[in-house]
Each structure stands twice: as structure tokens, then as C-alpha cells.
CSV table of C-alpha atoms and ligand atoms in Angstrom, one decimal:
chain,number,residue,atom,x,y,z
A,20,UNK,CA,0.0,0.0,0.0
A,21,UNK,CA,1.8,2.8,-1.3
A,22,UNK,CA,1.4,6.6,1.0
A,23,UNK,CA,3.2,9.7,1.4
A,24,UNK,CA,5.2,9.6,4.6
A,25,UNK,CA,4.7,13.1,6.5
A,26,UNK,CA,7.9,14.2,7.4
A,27,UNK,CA,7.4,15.8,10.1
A,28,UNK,CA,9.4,18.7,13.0
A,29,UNK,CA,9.5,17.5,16.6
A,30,UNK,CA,7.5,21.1,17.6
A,31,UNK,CA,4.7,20.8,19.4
A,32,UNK,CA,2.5,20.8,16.3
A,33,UNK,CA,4.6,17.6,15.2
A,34,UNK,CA,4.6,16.0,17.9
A,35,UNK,CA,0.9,16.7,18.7
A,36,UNK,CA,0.6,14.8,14.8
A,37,UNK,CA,2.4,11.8,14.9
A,38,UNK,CA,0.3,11.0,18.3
A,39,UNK,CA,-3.3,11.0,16.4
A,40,UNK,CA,-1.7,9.2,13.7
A,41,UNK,CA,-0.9,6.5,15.7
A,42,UNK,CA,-4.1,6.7,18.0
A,43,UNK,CA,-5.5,6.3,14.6
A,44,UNK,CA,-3.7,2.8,13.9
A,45,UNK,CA,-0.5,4.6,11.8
A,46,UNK,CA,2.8,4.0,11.7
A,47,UNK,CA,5.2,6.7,12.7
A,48,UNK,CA,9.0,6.2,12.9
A,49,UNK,CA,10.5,8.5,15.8
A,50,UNK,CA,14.0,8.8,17.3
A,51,UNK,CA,15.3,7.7,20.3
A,52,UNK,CA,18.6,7.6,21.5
A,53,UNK,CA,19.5,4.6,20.1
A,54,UNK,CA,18.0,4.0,16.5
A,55,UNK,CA,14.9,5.2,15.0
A,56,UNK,CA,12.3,3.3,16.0
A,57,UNK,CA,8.7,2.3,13.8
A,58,UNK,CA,6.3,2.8,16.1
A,59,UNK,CA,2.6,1.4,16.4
A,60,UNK,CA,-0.1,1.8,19.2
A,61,UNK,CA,0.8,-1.6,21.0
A,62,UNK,CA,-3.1,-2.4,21.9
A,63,UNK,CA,-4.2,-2.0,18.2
A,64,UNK,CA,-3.2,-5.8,16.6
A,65,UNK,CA,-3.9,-4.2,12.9
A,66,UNK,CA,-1.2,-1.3,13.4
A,67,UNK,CA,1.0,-3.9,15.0
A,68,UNK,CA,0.7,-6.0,12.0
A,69,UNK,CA,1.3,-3.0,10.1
A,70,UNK,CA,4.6,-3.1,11.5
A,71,UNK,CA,5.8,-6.6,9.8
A,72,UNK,CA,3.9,-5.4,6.7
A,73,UNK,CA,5.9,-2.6,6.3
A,74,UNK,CA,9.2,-3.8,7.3
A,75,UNK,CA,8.5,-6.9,5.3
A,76,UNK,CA,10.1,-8.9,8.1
A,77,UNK,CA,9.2,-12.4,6.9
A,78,UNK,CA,8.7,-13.7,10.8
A,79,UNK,CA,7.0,-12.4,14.0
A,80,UNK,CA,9.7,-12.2,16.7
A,81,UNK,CA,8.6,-10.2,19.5
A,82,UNK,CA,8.8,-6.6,19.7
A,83,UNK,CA,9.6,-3.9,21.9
A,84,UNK,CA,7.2,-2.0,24.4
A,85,UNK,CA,8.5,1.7,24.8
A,86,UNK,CA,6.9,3.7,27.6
A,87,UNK,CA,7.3,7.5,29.1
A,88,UNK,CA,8.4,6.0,32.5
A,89,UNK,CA,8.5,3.1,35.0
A,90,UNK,CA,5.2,3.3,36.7
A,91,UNK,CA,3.6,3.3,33.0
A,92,UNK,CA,5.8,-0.1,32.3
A,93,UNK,CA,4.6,-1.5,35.6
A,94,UNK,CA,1.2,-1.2,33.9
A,95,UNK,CA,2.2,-3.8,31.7
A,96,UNK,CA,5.0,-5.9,33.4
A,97,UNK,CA,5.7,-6.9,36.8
A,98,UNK,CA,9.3,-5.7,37.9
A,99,UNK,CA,11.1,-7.7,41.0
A,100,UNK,CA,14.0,-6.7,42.8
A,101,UNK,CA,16.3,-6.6,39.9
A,102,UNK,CA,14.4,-5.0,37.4
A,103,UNK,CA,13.3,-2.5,39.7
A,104,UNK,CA,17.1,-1.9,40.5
A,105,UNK,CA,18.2,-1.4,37.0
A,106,UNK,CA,14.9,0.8,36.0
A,107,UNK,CA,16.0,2.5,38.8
A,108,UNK,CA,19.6,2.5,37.6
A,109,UNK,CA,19.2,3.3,34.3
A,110,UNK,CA,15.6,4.6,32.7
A,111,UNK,CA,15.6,6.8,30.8
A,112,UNK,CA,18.2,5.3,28.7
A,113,UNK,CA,19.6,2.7,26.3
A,114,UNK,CA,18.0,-0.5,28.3
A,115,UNK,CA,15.0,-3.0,27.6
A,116,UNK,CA,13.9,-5.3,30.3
A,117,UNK,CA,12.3,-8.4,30.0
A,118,UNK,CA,10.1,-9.3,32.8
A,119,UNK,CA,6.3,-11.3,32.9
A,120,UNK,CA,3.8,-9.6,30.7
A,121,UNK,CA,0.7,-8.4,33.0
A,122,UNK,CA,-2.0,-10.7,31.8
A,123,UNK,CA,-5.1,-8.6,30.9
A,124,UNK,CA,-3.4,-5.3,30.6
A,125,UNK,CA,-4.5,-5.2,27.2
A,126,UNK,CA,-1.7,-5.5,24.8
A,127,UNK,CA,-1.8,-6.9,21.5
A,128,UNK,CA,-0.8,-10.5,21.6
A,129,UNK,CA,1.2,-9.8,18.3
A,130,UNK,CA,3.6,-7.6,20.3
A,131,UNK,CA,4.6,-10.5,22.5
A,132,UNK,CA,4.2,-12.9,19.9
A,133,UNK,CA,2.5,-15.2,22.7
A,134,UNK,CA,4.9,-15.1,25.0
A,135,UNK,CA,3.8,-14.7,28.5
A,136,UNK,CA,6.6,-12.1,28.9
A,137,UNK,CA,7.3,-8.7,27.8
A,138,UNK,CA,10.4,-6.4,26.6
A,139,UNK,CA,10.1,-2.4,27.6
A,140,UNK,CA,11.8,0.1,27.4
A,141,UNK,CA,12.1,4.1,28.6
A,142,UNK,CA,13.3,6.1,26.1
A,143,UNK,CA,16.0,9.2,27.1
A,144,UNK,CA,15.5,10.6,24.1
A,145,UNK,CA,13.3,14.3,24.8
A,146,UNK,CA,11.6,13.4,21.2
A,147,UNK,CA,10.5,10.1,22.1
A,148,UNK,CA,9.8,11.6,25.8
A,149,UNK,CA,7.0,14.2,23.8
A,150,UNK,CA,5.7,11.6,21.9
A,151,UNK,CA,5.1,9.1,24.4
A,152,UNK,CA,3.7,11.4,26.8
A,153,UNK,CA,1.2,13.5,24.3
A,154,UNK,CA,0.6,9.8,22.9
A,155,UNK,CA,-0.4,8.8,26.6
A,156,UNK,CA,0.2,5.0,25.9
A,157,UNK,CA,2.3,1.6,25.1
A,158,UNK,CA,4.0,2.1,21.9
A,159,UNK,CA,5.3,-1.0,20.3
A,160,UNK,CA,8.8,0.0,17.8
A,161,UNK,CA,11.2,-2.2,16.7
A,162,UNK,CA,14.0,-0.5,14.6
A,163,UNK,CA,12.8,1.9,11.2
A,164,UNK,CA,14.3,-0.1,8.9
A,165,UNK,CA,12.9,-2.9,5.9
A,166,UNK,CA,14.0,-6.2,7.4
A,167,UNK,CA,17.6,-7.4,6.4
A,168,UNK,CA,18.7,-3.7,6.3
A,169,UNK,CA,20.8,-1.7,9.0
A,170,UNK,CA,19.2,0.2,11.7
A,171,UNK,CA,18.1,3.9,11.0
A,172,UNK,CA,19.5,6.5,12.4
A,173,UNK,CA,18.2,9.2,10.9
A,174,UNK,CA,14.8,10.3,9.7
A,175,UNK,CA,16.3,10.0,6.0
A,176,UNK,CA,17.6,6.6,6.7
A,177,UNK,CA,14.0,5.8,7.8
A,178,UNK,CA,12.7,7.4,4.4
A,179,UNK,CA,15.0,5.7,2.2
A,180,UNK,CA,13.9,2.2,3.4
A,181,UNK,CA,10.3,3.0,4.2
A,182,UNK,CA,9.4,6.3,2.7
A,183,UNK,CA,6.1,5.7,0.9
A,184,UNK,CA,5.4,2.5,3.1
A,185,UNK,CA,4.9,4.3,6.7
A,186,UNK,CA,2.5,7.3,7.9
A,187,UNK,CA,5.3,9.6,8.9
A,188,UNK,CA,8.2,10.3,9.9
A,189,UNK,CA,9.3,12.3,13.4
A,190,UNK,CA,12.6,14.1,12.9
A,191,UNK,CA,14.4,14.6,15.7
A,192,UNK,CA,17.8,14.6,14.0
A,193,UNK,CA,20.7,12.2,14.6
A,194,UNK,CA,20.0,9.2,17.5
A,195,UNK,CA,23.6,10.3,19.7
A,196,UNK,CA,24.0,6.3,20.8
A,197,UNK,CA,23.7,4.8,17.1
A,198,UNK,CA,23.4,1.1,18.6
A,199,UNK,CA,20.3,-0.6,19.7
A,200,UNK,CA,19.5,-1.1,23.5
A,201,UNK,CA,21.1,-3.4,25.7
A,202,UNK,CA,18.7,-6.1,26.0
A,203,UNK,CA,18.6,-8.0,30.1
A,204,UNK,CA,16.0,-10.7,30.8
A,205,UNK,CA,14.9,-10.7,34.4
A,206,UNK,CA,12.6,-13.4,34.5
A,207,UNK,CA,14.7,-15.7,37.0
A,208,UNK,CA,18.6,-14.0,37.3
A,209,UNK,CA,19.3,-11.0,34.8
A,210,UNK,CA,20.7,-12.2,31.7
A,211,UNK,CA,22.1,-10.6,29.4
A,212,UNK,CA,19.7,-11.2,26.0
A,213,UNK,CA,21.4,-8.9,23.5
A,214,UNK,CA,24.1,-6.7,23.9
A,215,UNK,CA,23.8,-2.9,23.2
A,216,UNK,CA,24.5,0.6,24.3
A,217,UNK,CA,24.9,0.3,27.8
A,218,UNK,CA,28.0,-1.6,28.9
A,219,UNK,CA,27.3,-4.8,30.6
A,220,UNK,CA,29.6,-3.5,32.8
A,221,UNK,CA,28.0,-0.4,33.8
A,222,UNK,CA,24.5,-3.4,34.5
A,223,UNK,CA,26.9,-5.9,36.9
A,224,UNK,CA,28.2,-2.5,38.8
A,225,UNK,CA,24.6,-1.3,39.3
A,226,UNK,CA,23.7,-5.0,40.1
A,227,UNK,CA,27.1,-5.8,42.4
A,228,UNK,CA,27.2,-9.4,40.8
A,229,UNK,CA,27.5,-10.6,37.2
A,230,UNK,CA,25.1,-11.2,34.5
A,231,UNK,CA,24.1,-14.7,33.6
A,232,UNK,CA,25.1,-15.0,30.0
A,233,UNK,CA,22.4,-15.8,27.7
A,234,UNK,CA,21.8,-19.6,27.2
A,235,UNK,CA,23.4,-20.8,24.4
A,236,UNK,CA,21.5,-22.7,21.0
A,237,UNK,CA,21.2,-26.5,21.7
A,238,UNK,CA,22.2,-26.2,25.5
A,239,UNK,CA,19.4,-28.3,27.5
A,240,UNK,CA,16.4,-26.0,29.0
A,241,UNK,CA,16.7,-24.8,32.4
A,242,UNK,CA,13.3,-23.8,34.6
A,243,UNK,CA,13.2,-20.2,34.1
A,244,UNK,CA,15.4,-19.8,30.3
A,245,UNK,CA,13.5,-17.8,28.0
A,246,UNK,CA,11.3,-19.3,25.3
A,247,UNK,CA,12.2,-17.1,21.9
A,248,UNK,CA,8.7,-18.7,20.9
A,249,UNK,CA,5.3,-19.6,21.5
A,250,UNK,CA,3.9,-22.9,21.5
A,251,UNK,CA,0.5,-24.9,22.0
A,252,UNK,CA,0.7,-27.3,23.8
A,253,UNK,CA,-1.8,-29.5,21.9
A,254,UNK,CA,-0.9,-31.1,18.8
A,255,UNK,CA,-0.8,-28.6,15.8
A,256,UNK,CA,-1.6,-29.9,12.0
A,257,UNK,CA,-1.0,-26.9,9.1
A,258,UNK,CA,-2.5,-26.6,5.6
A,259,UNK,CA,-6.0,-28.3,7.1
A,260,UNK,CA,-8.7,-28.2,4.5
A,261,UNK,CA,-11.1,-29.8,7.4
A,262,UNK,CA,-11.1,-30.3,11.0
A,263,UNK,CA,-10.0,-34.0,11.6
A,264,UNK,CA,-10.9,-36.4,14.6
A,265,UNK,CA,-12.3,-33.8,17.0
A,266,UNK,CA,-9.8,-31.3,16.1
A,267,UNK,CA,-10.3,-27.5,16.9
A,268,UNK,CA,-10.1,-25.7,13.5
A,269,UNK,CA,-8.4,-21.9,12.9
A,270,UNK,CA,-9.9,-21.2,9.4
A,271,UNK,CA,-9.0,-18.4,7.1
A,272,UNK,CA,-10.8,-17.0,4.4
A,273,UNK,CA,-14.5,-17.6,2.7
A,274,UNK,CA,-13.4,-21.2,2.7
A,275,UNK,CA,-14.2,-22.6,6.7
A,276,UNK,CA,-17.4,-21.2,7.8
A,277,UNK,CA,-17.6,-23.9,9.8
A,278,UNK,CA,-14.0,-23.3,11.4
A,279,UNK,CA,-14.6,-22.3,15.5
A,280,UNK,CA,-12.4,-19.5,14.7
A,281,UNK,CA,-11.5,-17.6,11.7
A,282,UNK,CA,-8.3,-16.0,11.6
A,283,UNK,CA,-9.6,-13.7,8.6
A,284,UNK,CA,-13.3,-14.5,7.2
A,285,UNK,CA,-12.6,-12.0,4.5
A,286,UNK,CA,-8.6,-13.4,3.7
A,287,UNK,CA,-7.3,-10.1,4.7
A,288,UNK,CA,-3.5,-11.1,6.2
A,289,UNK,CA,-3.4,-7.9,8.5
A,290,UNK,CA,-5.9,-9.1,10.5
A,291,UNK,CA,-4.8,-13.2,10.2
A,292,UNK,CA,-1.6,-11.5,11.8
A,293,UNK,CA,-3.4,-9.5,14.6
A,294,UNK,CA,-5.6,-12.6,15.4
A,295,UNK,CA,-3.0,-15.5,15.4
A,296,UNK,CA,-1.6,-15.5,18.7
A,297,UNK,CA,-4.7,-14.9,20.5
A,298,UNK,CA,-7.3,-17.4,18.4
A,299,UNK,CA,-3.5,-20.0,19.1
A,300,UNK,CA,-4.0,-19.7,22.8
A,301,UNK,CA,-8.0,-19.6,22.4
A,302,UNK,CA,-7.9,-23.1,20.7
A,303,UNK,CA,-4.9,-24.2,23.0
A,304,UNK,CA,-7.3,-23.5,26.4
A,305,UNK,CA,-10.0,-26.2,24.2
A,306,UNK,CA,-7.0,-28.9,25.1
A,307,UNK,CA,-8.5,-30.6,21.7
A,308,UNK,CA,-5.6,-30.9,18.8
A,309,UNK,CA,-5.5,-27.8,16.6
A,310,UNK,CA,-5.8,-27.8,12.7
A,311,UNK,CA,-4.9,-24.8,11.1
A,312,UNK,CA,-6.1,-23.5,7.7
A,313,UNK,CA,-4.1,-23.4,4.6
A,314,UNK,CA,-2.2,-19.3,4.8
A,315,UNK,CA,-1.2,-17.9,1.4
A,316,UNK,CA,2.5,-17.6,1.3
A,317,UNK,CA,2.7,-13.8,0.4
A,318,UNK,CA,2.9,-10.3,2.3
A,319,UNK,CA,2.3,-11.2,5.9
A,320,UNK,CA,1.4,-14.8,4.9
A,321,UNK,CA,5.1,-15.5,5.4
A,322,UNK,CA,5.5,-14.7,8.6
A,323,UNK,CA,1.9,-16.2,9.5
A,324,UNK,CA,3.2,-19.7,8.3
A,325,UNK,CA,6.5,-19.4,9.7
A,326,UNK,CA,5.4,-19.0,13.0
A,327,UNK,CA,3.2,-21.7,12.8
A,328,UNK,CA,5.6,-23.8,11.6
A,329,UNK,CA,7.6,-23.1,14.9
A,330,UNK,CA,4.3,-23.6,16.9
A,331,UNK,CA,3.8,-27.4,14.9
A,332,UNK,CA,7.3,-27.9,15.8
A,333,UNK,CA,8.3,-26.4,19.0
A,334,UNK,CA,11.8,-28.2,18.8
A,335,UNK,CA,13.4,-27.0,15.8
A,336,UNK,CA,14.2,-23.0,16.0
B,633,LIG,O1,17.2,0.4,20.8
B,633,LIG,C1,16.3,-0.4,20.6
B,633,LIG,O2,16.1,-1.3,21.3
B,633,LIG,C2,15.4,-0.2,19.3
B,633,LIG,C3,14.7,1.2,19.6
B,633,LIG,C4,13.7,1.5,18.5
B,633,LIG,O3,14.1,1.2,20.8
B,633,LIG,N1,14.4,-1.2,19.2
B,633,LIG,C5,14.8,-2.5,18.7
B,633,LIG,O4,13.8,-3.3,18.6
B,633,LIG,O5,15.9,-2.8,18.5
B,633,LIG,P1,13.8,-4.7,17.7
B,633,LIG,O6,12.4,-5.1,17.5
B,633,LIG,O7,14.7,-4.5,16.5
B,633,LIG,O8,14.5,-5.7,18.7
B,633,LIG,C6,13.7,-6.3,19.7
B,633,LIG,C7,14.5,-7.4,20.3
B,633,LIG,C8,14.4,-8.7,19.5
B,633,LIG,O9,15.7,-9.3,19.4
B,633,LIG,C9,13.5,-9.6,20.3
B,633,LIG,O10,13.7,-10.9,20.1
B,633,LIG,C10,13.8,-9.1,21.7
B,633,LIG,O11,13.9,-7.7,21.6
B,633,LIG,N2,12.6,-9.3,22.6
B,633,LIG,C11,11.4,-8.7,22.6
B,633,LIG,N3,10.6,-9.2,23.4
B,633,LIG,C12,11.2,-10.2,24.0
B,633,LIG,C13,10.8,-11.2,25.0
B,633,LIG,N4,9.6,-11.2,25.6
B,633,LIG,N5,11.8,-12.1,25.3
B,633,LIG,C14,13.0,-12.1,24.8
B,633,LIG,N6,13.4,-11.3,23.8
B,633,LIG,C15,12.5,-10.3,23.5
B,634,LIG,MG1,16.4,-4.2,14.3
């Protein structure tokens, strides 16, 4: 869907702009102090869907929740000890913690992609600081740039890759830091999830013991390690013309009216996307086995099967 991306000042009239687009369902790229991020309102599933759309990221991974300040993330996530020390520590800035999602709290389950957790983040940035705060709500923004490319960090970077694809555009010139946030799960003991622009050094001397390094591809699950991904636990069977043997059946398009859920009645992939983790857990909480619909394998369609695919097979990664 081609637009014209506003490009616009970070004044009060700009500002004031890029928040009704987004309470409208718009994307608008802002700065922070780390990259440009391509921001969506996190409790609308359609502009969150946008987000893949636009970036053409061909998989769902989770995204990141950026908030004006730690009693708005609280609204989302529960903080223990140590997050609460290193929001203390650290927000605003350069850090996103992972911590339990708040069940309820009404975020789109695309943002999470499932998970029962939740990445946020405080922007220091006095750009994202006006936005966030005229926005007055969760804003879900992973970095402004097409998937494969580099990170933007500056509003024509952002143009270059998705000028004409994106509502606007907030320029708030050059993001000082240049390097994504620092990324610490603190779900059992902080670990360190994806280094960034604050020194895990600066994180161990603020926490006065070391970060637990991230667990490593093919070691053996601990209690506690992070799941990248969601999975049902029932039994899940792609490309389903039919339901099967008292199977629970996620349709998807004209095809299923007798499906029990339809991820998109009409085919429409924005909405497949904004339904798929929600109608997943819906059909999961049946505890009958799941058959899922045949999902074109175009636009978002990619990234709908490919997490299914991870879901049918929660081994492989
Ligand atoms: O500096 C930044 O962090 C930028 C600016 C825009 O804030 N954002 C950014 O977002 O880099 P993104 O979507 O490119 O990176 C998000 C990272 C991904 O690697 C994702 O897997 C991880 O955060 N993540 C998000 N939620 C998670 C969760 N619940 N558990 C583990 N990792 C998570
Ligand atoms: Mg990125």
C-alpha cells in the first residue's frame, strides 16, 4: 500500500501529529537515543501487524514496548528486585527489560508474539519523551528499517527504506548512541539477551554481581530460560482443508465457515496476523488438537506460516 510519509518537525504541532496518527492505527517512525524506532499503538493488533507489513520482516519475533516512564511499564510488566534496580539505575536510557507480561493489561498478543513475557523500554531521548507522553500510551517499535537492512539512524535513513510505506516520519535529527538497547532478561537471574549501548559493565556494577550469559543454541532447557517462541501445547496440523478427529479448526478465508475461529473471514492477512496468537491460545485452552487452515504464502502470509511452523514444531528453532 503505497502513502506519502509526513515528514514531520519534533515542535509541538509535530509531535501533537504523529500522536493522532498513531491513535488512529498509523505508523510513525520516531527517534530515540538509540536508532529510530517504527512505532505502532501496542493495543491495536492491525497497526502492529502494520509493523511486519511494512518492514516486510518475513517472521514475527517479539517486539519492543517503549513507555514514558516506569510506573507506566509497571502497567504492563511486573518488575522484581532486579528490574526494579536497573529501571532504577538506568531509565531513561539505552536498556530494555524483559520481565512477565501483566496478563489482561491489554496488549496486542502480536507484540509478545504469545509469550507470557514482555520487553520495555524508557526512552531518554526528549523526542520520544514528547511523543510518548502526548501519545499517553504503550508504543510498540522495533528499529525503522525494511528487514535485512541496518538500523536507522536518521529520519532519511527511515525514508530511504520506508518512505512511501509508513504514515510519517518524526525528525528529531541524529540518535547520539547509534546502537540498539542493551537487551537483560529478568525473569529468574538478569541475563544478558542482547548486547547494546549500555556496557554490561555499567548493568553488573549497578547489580554488584554478574550477569548470567544468555543460554546458548542447543544447550538443555533450564526452569526459568527464556522461550524465543510460543507454542501450544496440543498437537498442531498446518494446511488443514477440514477439521480432523475432534480437532479444533483456525480457518481463514470464505473457505471454513464452519471453522470455530476464523483468523480472517474476508482473507485479509493484516488481521490473520493481529488474530494469530490470540485465536493459538484460544484453541490451546480447548485442550482438543489444533488444525490450522491453509495461509497464502505472500505479504504477511510469510510470517503467519513461519510461525506456525515453529508452533507445529516447538523443537526446531
Ligand atoms: O534500541 C532499541 O532497542 C530499538 C529502539 C527503537 O528502541 N528497538 C529495537 O527493537 O531494537 P527490535 O524489535 O529490533 O529488537 C527487539 C529485540 C528482538 O531481538 C526480540 O527478540 C527481543 O527484543 N525481545 C522482545 N521481546 C522479548 C521477549 N519477551 N523475550 C525475549 N526477547 C524479546
Ligand atoms: Mg532491528
Amino acid at each position: 500500500m503505497e502513502t506519502v510519509t509526513e515528514r514531520l518537525l519534533p515542535d509541538r504541532q509535530g509531535i501533537d501529529r504523529a500522536a493522532a496518527l498513531l491513535r488512529a492505527g498509523g505508523l510513525v517512525a520516531f527517534p530515540t537515543e538509540t536508532v529510530y524506532g517504527l512505532g505502532a499503538d501496542a493495543r491495536q493488533g492491525r497497526a502492529v501487524a502494520g509493523i511486519f507489513a511494512a518492514k516486510g520482516r518475513p517472521h514475527f519475533n517479539p517486539l519492543i514496548v517503549h513507555v514514558a516512564d516506569l510506573e507506566a511499564a509497571q502497567r504492563y510488566g511486573r518488575f522484581g528486585d532486579d528490574a526494579l534496580a536497573l529501571a532504577g539505575a538506568f531509565w531513561p536510557g539505552p536498556l530494555t527489560l524483559v520481565v512477565p507480561l501483566r496478563a489482561g493489561a491489554g496488549l496486542s498478543d502480536l507484540v509478545t508474539a504469545g509469550l507470557p513475557t514482555l520487553a520495555l523500554r524508557v526512552p531518554r531521548s526528549e523526542v520520544a519523551q514528547a511523543l510518548l507522553r502526548a501519545f499517553d500510551g504503550p508504543l510498540a517499535a522495533p528499529s525503522a528499517n525494511p528487514s535485512g537492512r541496518i538500523s536507522p539512524t536518521r529520519a532519511a535513513h527511515v525514508l530511504d527504506g520506508l518512505g512511501g510505506r509508513i504514515a510519517a516520519v518524526l525528525d528529531g535529527g541524529a540518535a547520539p548512541v547509534g546502537l540498539e538497547s542493551t537487551i537483560i532478561g529478568c525473569l529468574d537471574t538478569p541475563r544478558l539477551l542482547r548486547p547494546g549501548g549500555l556496557p554490561a559493565e555499567a548493568i553488573e556494577a549497578a547489580l554488584s554481581y554478574p550477569l548470567t550469559p544468555p543460554p546458548t543454541a542447543g544447550a538443555p532447557t533450564a526452569p526459568g530460560q527464556l522461550k524465543s517462541h510460543y507454542a501450544p501445547e496440543a498437537p498442531l496440523r498446518l494446511n488443514a482443508e477440514a477439521a480432523a478427529g475432534g480437532e479444533f479448526l483456525i480457518g481463514f478465508g470464505p473457505d471454513h465457515p464452519e471453522a470455530a475461529l476464523n483468523l480472517s473471514p474476508t482473507g485479509d492477512l493484516m488481521e490473520a496476523a493481529a488474530n494469530l496468537f490470540e485465536y493459538l491460545h484460544k484453541a490451546d485452552a480447548t485442550g482438543r488438537p489444533i488444525a490450522v487452515a491453509p495461509i497464502p504464502m505472500h505479504g504477511l502470509g510469510l510470517a503467519i506460516n513461519d510461525r506456525l511452523t515453529r508452533a507445529a514444531h516447538p523443537r526446531g528453532d
